Each structure stands twice: as structure tokens, then as C-alpha cells.
Amino acid sequence: DTAVSQTPKYLVTQMGNDKSIKCEQNLGHDTMYWYKQDSKKFLKIMFSYNNKELIINETVPNRFSPKSPDKAHLNLHINSLELGDSAVYFCASSQAGAPQFQHFGDGTRLSIL
Amino acid sequence: ILNVEQSPQSLHVQEGDSTNFTCSFPSSNFYALHWYRWETAKSPEALFVMTLNGDEKKKGRISATLNTKEGYSYLYIKGSQPEDSATYLCAFCNQGGKLIFGQGTELSVKP
């Protein structure tokens, strides 16, 4: 059983398009996250939601908008894609509370042409 | 700006060697320190979460220690095996619950 699943795994699209990446977790966790793996391979937090409420919102362009319809889902919508958005995006989840392990999805590789 | 630094960036060892890596993190606003194992084409997998100064955790041949006063953690692998080859990530968790990851130590174990 996949614990944290992201779709699609690969996304190739043109500059200027709008795209979404979906994330679902079946672990019953309260908190979900989006990370971006940058060109130097660092994982950097973008957003965190706890029980559908935004709790962490890093300095990312407002073209990125997370949406959490319920606590098991956290989708990432990106408007007007730019070349610099090319990266691998990881979704993760954890039980509420900072010291808890985070469980990661397999990542979505986004390539902007 | 909070920096989490890991060293070395990469490490090549022979099967059977024991090895260790370092994670340095800010000693203020500390809440927890995470270690993850990340194999190529897979997702990061949690190894340890440590919260108290002096914590030591062990999982099979892998163990970790924590010094929150001086801001470092060591990860040890005893008798490395080829299947231990992966990138080992540490992440500093602050009081606000945000994880700040290091760049990782890439371990390659040759048979």
C-alpha cells in the first residue's frame, strides 16, 4: 500500500502553462507538506498544512497555490509556469507535532520547456 | 538564515568498513533533529528523530548521536554493506515545526 502518493510522476510542459500536482496520504496524518528540491539538491519547505489549515508558507511566488480539500490531500497548483520552476517537488505527511517522522512521496519531476 | 551542513558531501567505502558522517545545525531554537535515508529513484525514508541532548538511537548497524549544545549529530554505520549505499539527509526542526534539510552525504559502498 502506497502511503504518500503523488501524481503525476513526471510533468513536461511549456512556459506559461498552468499545472497541478496531486498528493494523497492514507496514513491518517494531520499534517502535509510540499518541498522543492533545488538545483543543489536541497529539499526546501514550501508549504505545510495541518488539518486543512495553512501553517507554514515560505517565501514562494504567489503563482504557487496549495489546496487542501481534506486532511488526506494537499494539491499544488502552479500558474504561469516559468523555466525556474523546473525541479522535483516532494509531498510529505506526518502526525501533528514537529518531532514526528515525515513520510515522503516519490516526487514529481517538473520540466518546463 | 539557518544553515544545516553535512560533511562529507560524498563518501566511498569498501564493504565491511565502518563509517560516520556529521550534521551541524543551529544550537538555538532547537526542537528535533531528523535523519533520513534516501535511495536513488525512491523517496526519503525516516531513520531517527532525536530531541534530547545526549540522545543516542540505534537501528541495526546504524546509530546516531545528538549534541544540541554544540549543534551537531553523528550518524554511524558499522560494517557497511552495498545496500547501505544512499544519500543520508539530516534535518533540523525548529520550534515552529519547520524542517530545514542539509544537502546530504552520498555514501557509496563497494563490494
Coordinates of N, CA, C and O in Angstrom, one line a residue, chain B residues 13-82:
Chain B
V13 N 33.4 3.9 0.4 CA 34.0 2.9 1.3 C 33.9 1.5 0.8 O 33.1 1.3 -0.2
Q14 N 34.7 0.6 1.3 CA 34.6 -0.8 0.9 C 33.6 -1.5 1.9 O 33.5 -1.1 3.0
E15 N 33.0 -2.5 1.3 CA 32.2 -3.4 2.1 C 32.9 -3.8 3.4 O 34.1 -4.2 3.3
G16 N 32.2 -3.7 4.5 CA 32.8 -4.1 5.8 C 33.4 -2.9 6.6 O 33.6 -3.1 7.8
D17 N 33.7 -1.8 5.9 CA 34.2 -0.7 6.6 C 33.1 -0.1 7.5 O 31.9 -0.1 7.1
S18 N 33.5 0.5 8.6 CA 32.6 1.3 9.4 C 32.8 2.8 9.0 O 34.0 3.2 8.7
T19 N 31.8 3.6 9.1 CA 31.9 5.0 8.6 C 31.0 5.9 9.5 O 30.1 5.4 10.2
N20 N 31.3 7.2 9.4 CA 30.4 8.1 10.1 C 30.3 9.4 9.3 O 31.3 9.8 8.6
F21 N 29.2 10.1 9.5 CA 29.1 11.5 8.9 C 28.6 12.4 10.0 O 28.1 12.0 11.0
T22 N 28.7 13.7 9.6 CA 28.4 14.8 10.6 C 27.3 15.7 10.0 O 27.2 15.9 8.8
C23 N 26.4 16.1 10.9 CA 25.4 17.1 10.6 C 25.6 18.2 11.6 O 25.5 18.0 12.8
S24 N 25.8 19.4 11.1 CA 25.9 20.6 12.0 C 24.6 21.5 11.8 O 24.2 21.7 10.7
F25 N 24.1 22.0 12.9 CA 22.9 22.8 12.9 C 22.9 23.9 13.9 O 23.7 23.9 14.8
P26 N 22.0 24.8 13.8 CA 22.0 25.9 14.8 C 21.6 25.4 16.2 O 20.8 24.5 16.3
S27 N 22.3 25.9 17.2 CA 22.0 25.3 18.6 C 20.9 26.1 19.2 O 20.5 25.7 20.3
S28 N 20.4 27.2 18.6 CA 19.3 27.9 19.2 C 18.0 27.5 18.5 O 17.9 27.0 17.4
N29 N 16.9 27.6 19.3 CA 15.5 27.4 18.7 C 15.4 25.9 18.3 O 14.6 25.6 17.4
F30 N 16.1 25.0 19.0 CA 16.2 23.6 18.6 C 14.9 22.9 19.1 O 14.5 23.1 20.2
Y31 N 14.4 22.0 18.3 CA 13.2 21.2 18.7 C 13.5 19.7 18.4 O 13.2 18.9 19.3
A32 N 14.0 19.4 17.3 CA 14.3 18.0 17.0 C 15.3 17.9 15.8 O 15.5 18.9 15.1
L33 N 15.9 16.8 15.7 CA 16.9 16.5 14.6 C 16.5 15.2 14.0 O 16.3 14.2 14.7
H34 N 16.2 15.2 12.7 CA 15.8 14.1 11.9 C 17.0 13.5 11.1 O 17.8 14.3 10.5
W35 N 17.0 12.2 10.9 CA 17.9 11.6 9.9 C 17.0 10.8 8.9 O 16.1 10.0 9.4
Y36 N 17.3 10.9 7.6 CA 16.6 10.2 6.6 C 17.6 9.5 5.7 O 18.7 10.0 5.5
R37 N 17.2 8.4 5.1 CA 18.0 7.6 4.2 C 17.3 7.8 2.8 O 16.1 7.5 2.8
W38 N 18.0 8.1 1.8 CA 17.4 8.4 0.5 C 18.1 7.7 -0.6 O 19.2 8.0 -1.0
E39 N 17.4 6.6 -1.1 CA 18.0 5.8 -2.2 C 17.6 6.5 -3.5 O 16.5 7.0 -3.6
T40 N 18.4 6.3 -4.5 CA 18.2 6.8 -5.8 C 16.8 6.3 -6.3 O 16.5 5.1 -6.2
A41 N 16.1 7.2 -6.9 CA 14.8 6.9 -7.5 C 13.7 6.5 -6.5 O 12.6 6.0 -6.9
K42 N 14.0 6.7 -5.2 CA 13.0 6.4 -4.2 C 12.7 7.7 -3.4 O 13.3 8.8 -3.7
S43 N 11.9 7.6 -2.4 CA 11.6 8.8 -1.5 C 12.4 8.7 -0.2 O 12.8 7.6 0.2
P44 N 12.7 9.8 0.4 CA 13.5 9.7 1.7 C 12.7 8.9 2.7 O 11.5 9.0 2.8
E45 N 13.5 8.1 3.4 CA 12.9 7.2 4.4 C 13.4 7.5 5.8 O 14.6 7.7 6.0
A46 N 12.5 7.7 6.8 CA 12.9 8.1 8.1 C 13.8 7.1 8.8 O 13.5 5.9 8.8
L47 N 14.9 7.5 9.4 CA 15.8 6.7 10.2 C 15.6 7.0 11.7 O 15.2 6.1 12.5
F48 N 15.8 8.2 12.1 CA 15.8 8.6 13.5 C 15.2 10.0 13.7 O 15.4 10.8 12.8
V49 N 14.5 10.2 14.8 CA 14.2 11.5 15.3 C 14.8 11.6 16.7 O 14.5 10.8 17.5
M50 N 15.5 12.7 16.9 CA 16.1 12.8 18.3 C 15.8 14.2 18.8 O 15.8 15.2 18.0
T51 N 15.5 14.3 20.1 CA 15.0 15.6 20.6 C 15.9 16.0 21.8 O 15.9 17.2 22.1
L52 N 16.5 15.1 22.5 CA 17.2 15.5 23.8 C 18.7 15.5 23.6 O 19.3 14.6 23.0
N53 N 19.4 16.4 24.2 CA 20.8 16.4 24.2 C 21.4 15.1 24.8 O 20.9 14.7 25.8
G54 N 22.3 14.5 24.1 CA 22.8 13.3 24.5 C 22.1 12.0 24.0 O 22.5 10.9 24.3
D55 N 21.0 12.3 23.3 CA 20.2 11.1 22.7 C 21.2 10.3 21.9 O 22.0 10.8 21.2
E56 N 20.9 9.0 22.0 CA 21.6 8.0 21.1 C 20.5 7.1 20.6 O 19.7 6.6 21.4
K57 N 20.5 6.9 19.3 CA 19.5 6.0 18.7 C 20.2 4.9 17.9 O 21.2 5.2 17.3
K58 N 19.6 3.7 17.8 CA 20.2 2.7 17.0 C 19.1 1.9 16.2 O 18.1 1.6 16.8
K59 N 19.5 1.5 15.0 CA 18.6 0.7 14.2 C 19.5 -0.2 13.4 O 20.1 0.1 12.4
G60 N 19.6 -1.5 13.9 CA 20.5 -2.4 13.2 C 22.0 -2.0 13.3 O 22.5 -1.7 14.4
R61 N 22.6 -1.8 12.2 CA 24.0 -1.4 12.1 C 24.2 0.1 12.1 O 25.3 0.6 12.1
I62 N 23.1 0.8 12.1 CA 23.1 2.3 12.0 C 22.8 2.9 13.4 O 21.8 2.5 14.0
S63 N 23.6 3.9 13.8 CA 23.3 4.6 15.0 C 23.5 6.0 14.9 O 24.2 6.5 13.9
A64 N 23.0 6.8 15.8 CA 23.1 8.3 15.7 C 23.2 8.9 17.1 O 22.7 8.3 18.1
T65 N 24.0 10.0 17.2 CA 24.1 10.7 18.5 C 23.7 12.1 18.3 O 23.7 12.6 17.1
L66 N 23.4 12.8 19.4 CA 23.0 14.2 19.3 C 23.6 15.1 20.4 O 23.6 14.7 21.5
N67 N 24.1 16.2 19.9 CA 24.7 17.2 20.9 C 24.0 18.5 20.5 O 24.4 19.2 19.6
T68 N 23.0 18.9 21.3 CA 22.2 20.1 21.0 C 23.0 21.4 21.4 O 22.7 22.4 20.9
K69 N 23.8 21.2 22.4 CA 24.5 22.4 23.0 C 25.5 22.9 22.0 O 25.7 24.2 21.8
E70 N 26.2 22.0 21.3 CA 27.2 22.5 20.3 C 26.7 22.4 18.9 O 27.3 22.8 17.9
G71 N 25.5 21.8 18.7 CA 24.9 21.8 17.4 C 25.4 20.8 16.4 O 25.8 21.2 15.3
Y72 N 25.5 19.5 16.8 CA 25.9 18.5 15.9 C 25.3 17.2 16.2 O 25.0 16.9 17.3
S73 N 25.3 16.4 15.1 CA 24.8 15.0 15.3 C 25.7 14.1 14.4 O 26.1 14.6 13.3
Y74 N 26.0 12.9 14.9 CA 26.8 12.0 14.1 C 25.9 10.8 13.7 O 25.1 10.3 14.5
L75 N 26.1 10.3 12.5 CA 25.5 9.1 12.1 C 26.6 8.1 11.8 O 27.5 8.4 11.1
Y76 N 26.5 6.9 12.4 CA 27.5 5.8 12.3 C 26.9 4.6 11.5 O 25.7 4.3 11.8
I77 N 27.6 4.0 10.7 CA 27.3 2.8 10.1 C 28.4 1.8 10.3 O 29.5 2.0 9.9
K78 N 28.0 0.7 11.0 CA 29.0 -0.3 11.3 C 29.0 -1.4 10.2 O 27.9 -1.9 9.9
G79 N 30.2 -1.8 9.7 CA 30.2 -2.9 8.8 C 29.4 -2.6 7.5 O 28.5 -3.3 7.2
S80 N 29.7 -1.5 6.8 CA 28.9 -1.1 5.7 C 28.7 -2.2 4.7 O 29.6 -3.0 4.4
Q81 N 27.5 -2.2 4.1 CA 27.1 -3.2 3.1 C 26.7 -2.4 1.8 O 26.3 -1.3 1.9
P82 N 26.8 -3.0 0.6 CA 26.4 -2.3 -0.6 C 25.0 -1.8 -0.5 O 24.8 -0.7 -1.1

